[in-house]
Short mmCIF file of C-alpha atoms in Angstrom, two decimals:
data_model
loop_
_atom_site.label_atom_id
_atom_site.label_comp_id
_atom_site.label_asym_id
_atom_site.label_seq_id
_atom_site.Cartn_x
_atom_site.Cartn_y
_atom_site.Cartn_z
CA MET A 1 70.43 112.25 110.08
CA ASN A 2 67.46 109.91 109.80
CA LEU A 3 68.25 106.23 109.64
CA LYS A 4 66.03 105.79 106.46
CA ILE A 5 67.96 108.59 104.67
CA ILE A 6 71.35 107.02 105.59
CA GLU A 7 70.28 103.61 104.27
CA PHE A 8 68.80 105.10 101.01
CA LEU A 9 72.17 106.93 100.44
CA ALA A 10 74.26 103.94 101.31
CA ALA A 11 72.43 101.93 98.75
CA LYS A 12 73.32 104.49 96.00
CA LEU A 13 77.11 104.45 96.60
CA LYS A 14 79.16 102.58 94.01
CA LYS A 15 81.53 99.97 95.36
CA ASP A 16 83.99 99.53 92.41
CA LEU A 17 85.53 102.97 92.18
CA PRO A 18 89.36 103.38 91.75
CA ASN A 19 91.26 105.54 94.18
CA VAL A 20 91.43 108.88 92.10
CA ARG A 21 93.84 111.36 93.47
CA VAL A 22 94.75 114.97 92.48
CA GLY A 23 97.27 114.95 89.62
CA ASP A 24 96.12 111.70 88.14
CA THR A 25 95.39 111.49 84.39
CA VAL A 26 91.98 109.79 84.03
CA LYS A 27 89.66 108.63 81.38
CA VAL A 28 85.97 109.06 82.47
CA THR A 29 83.41 107.15 80.32
CA VAL A 30 80.18 109.17 80.52
CA LYS A 31 76.75 108.04 79.24
CA ILE A 32 75.33 110.72 76.89
CA LYS A 33 71.58 110.64 75.79
CA GLU A 34 70.79 112.17 72.36
CA GLY A 35 67.14 112.03 71.66
CA THR A 36 66.24 108.32 72.08
CA LYS A 37 69.75 107.06 71.57
CA GLU A 38 72.33 106.61 74.30
CA ARG A 39 76.02 106.39 73.76
CA ASN A 40 79.27 106.51 75.80
CA GLN A 41 81.80 109.26 75.43
CA ASN A 42 85.35 109.40 76.91
CA TYR A 43 86.60 112.52 78.67
CA GLU A 44 90.33 112.40 79.30
CA GLY A 45 92.34 114.81 81.39
CA VAL A 46 94.09 115.73 84.68
CA VAL A 47 92.25 115.75 88.04
CA LEU A 48 92.53 119.31 89.52
CA LYS A 49 90.71 118.67 92.66
CA VAL A 50 88.65 116.13 94.64
CA LYS A 51 85.95 117.61 96.95
CA GLY A 52 83.23 116.43 99.36
CA SER A 53 82.44 113.12 100.90
CA GLY A 54 79.81 110.42 100.65
CA ILE A 55 77.25 110.66 97.90
CA ASN A 56 78.33 114.34 97.17
CA LYS A 57 81.96 113.64 96.45
CA THR A 58 83.16 115.18 93.14
CA PHE A 59 86.24 115.52 91.09
CA THR A 60 87.15 118.15 88.55
CA VAL A 61 88.96 117.08 85.32
CA ARG A 62 90.80 119.56 83.01
CA ARG A 63 91.75 118.89 79.44
CA VAL A 64 92.78 121.16 76.52
CA PHE A 65 90.65 120.86 73.47
CA GLN A 66 91.60 122.75 70.30
CA GLY A 67 93.80 125.13 72.29
CA VAL A 68 91.08 126.05 74.91
CA GLY A 69 91.09 124.55 78.50
CA VAL A 70 87.92 122.79 79.48
CA GLU A 71 87.08 121.75 83.01
CA ARG A 72 84.29 119.42 83.93
CA VAL A 73 82.94 118.36 87.36
CA PHE A 74 81.91 114.76 87.83
CA PHE A 75 80.20 113.10 90.73
CA PHE A 76 81.91 109.83 91.83
CA HIS A 77 78.68 107.97 92.41
CA SER A 78 76.69 109.45 89.42
CA PRO A 79 74.64 106.83 87.37
CA LYS A 80 75.84 108.61 84.26
CA ILE A 81 79.43 107.62 84.94
CA GLU A 82 80.10 104.23 83.26
CA LYS A 83 83.70 103.84 84.50
CA ILE A 84 86.74 105.65 85.58
CA THR A 85 90.23 104.55 84.37
CA ILE A 86 93.46 105.90 85.75
CA ILE A 87 95.93 106.32 82.92
CA ARG A 88 98.86 107.68 84.94
CA SER A 89 99.48 108.94 88.31
CA GLY A 90 101.00 112.49 88.63
CA LYS A 91 103.36 113.36 91.48
CA THR A 92 101.95 116.46 93.31
CA ARG A 93 102.50 118.36 96.60
CA ARG A 94 99.26 120.29 96.60
CA ALA A 95 95.66 119.42 97.08
CA LYS A 96 94.34 121.70 94.36
CA LEU A 97 96.09 122.19 91.01
CA TYR A 98 94.61 125.52 90.10
CA TYR A 99 98.01 126.72 88.94
CA LEU A 100 97.85 124.50 85.82
CA ARG A 101 95.14 126.85 84.40
CA GLU A 102 97.73 129.56 83.65
CA ARG A 103 100.29 127.06 82.13
CA VAL A 104 100.56 126.17 78.47
CA GLY A 105 102.31 123.43 76.59
CA LYS A 106 105.07 121.29 78.28
CA SER A 107 104.78 123.19 81.53
CA THR A 108 101.41 121.59 82.31
CA LYS A 109 103.02 118.07 82.44
CA LEU A 110 103.28 116.55 85.90
CA LYS A 111 106.14 114.12 86.90
CA GLU A 112 104.79 110.54 87.12
CA LYS A 113 104.53 108.94 90.45
CA GLU A 114 106.70 105.83 91.00
CA ARG A 115 104.53 102.72 91.51
CA LEU A 116 105.61 99.63 93.34
CA ALA A 117 105.86 96.53 91.33
CA ALA A 118 103.00 94.36 92.23
CA GLU A 119 103.78 90.56 92.80
CA PRO A 120 101.24 87.87 91.81
CA GLU A 121 98.93 86.90 94.73
CA ASN A 122 99.83 83.26 94.55
CA SER A 123 103.52 83.69 94.83
CA LEU A 124 105.27 82.45 97.96
CA PRO A 125 107.88 84.67 99.74
CA LYS A 126 111.32 84.09 98.39
CA GLU A 127 114.74 84.49 100.15
CA VAL A 128 118.21 84.90 98.60
CA ILE A 129 120.96 82.67 99.78
CA PRO A 130 124.08 84.74 99.73
CA GLU A 131 126.60 82.03 98.97
CA GLU A 132 124.75 80.67 95.84
CA GLY A 133 122.95 83.80 94.82
CA LYS A 134 119.85 81.75 94.06
CA LEU A 135 116.24 82.34 94.94
CA VAL A 136 114.73 79.64 97.21
CA GLU A 137 111.12 79.31 98.34
CA ILE A 138 110.55 79.53 102.07
CA THR A 139 108.28 76.73 103.28
#
C-alpha cells in the first residue's frame, strides 16, 4: 500500500479503545444527529463477533428490545462512537456466538469470566513471614 495512505489511516485510528472480546456485555455510546441537534444514545448488549483489522475492524452487538432481538454492527474507529464501556466479561469458548440468536430468556446468559484482582500501582511487593503470619514490605 502507498505510504501516504498508511499514514492517513494511522492518523484516523483511535488510541483509547478497551479490549472488547466476544461474549462481553458492552455499552456503546453513539452520537445521533436529528436535524440540527446532536445527542448521545446508549446501545447495550452482548458482543457476538469481532471481525476485521485496522480501520475496518468491527464488532456486532445483540440486544433484545421489546421481545425482538436486534443486532447492530459498529466500527471500532468510527467518529460516531463516543465511548465503549465493558460492563461484564462473558466466558466463551467460541469466536462467534451465533447460537445465542435461537435462545430465549435465561439460556442467553453467559457465565461471567473471573477477573484477577488488580493491586494499586504504588504498592510494594509484600511477603508473608510464616512464623508470625504478618505481612512485611520487602525493601
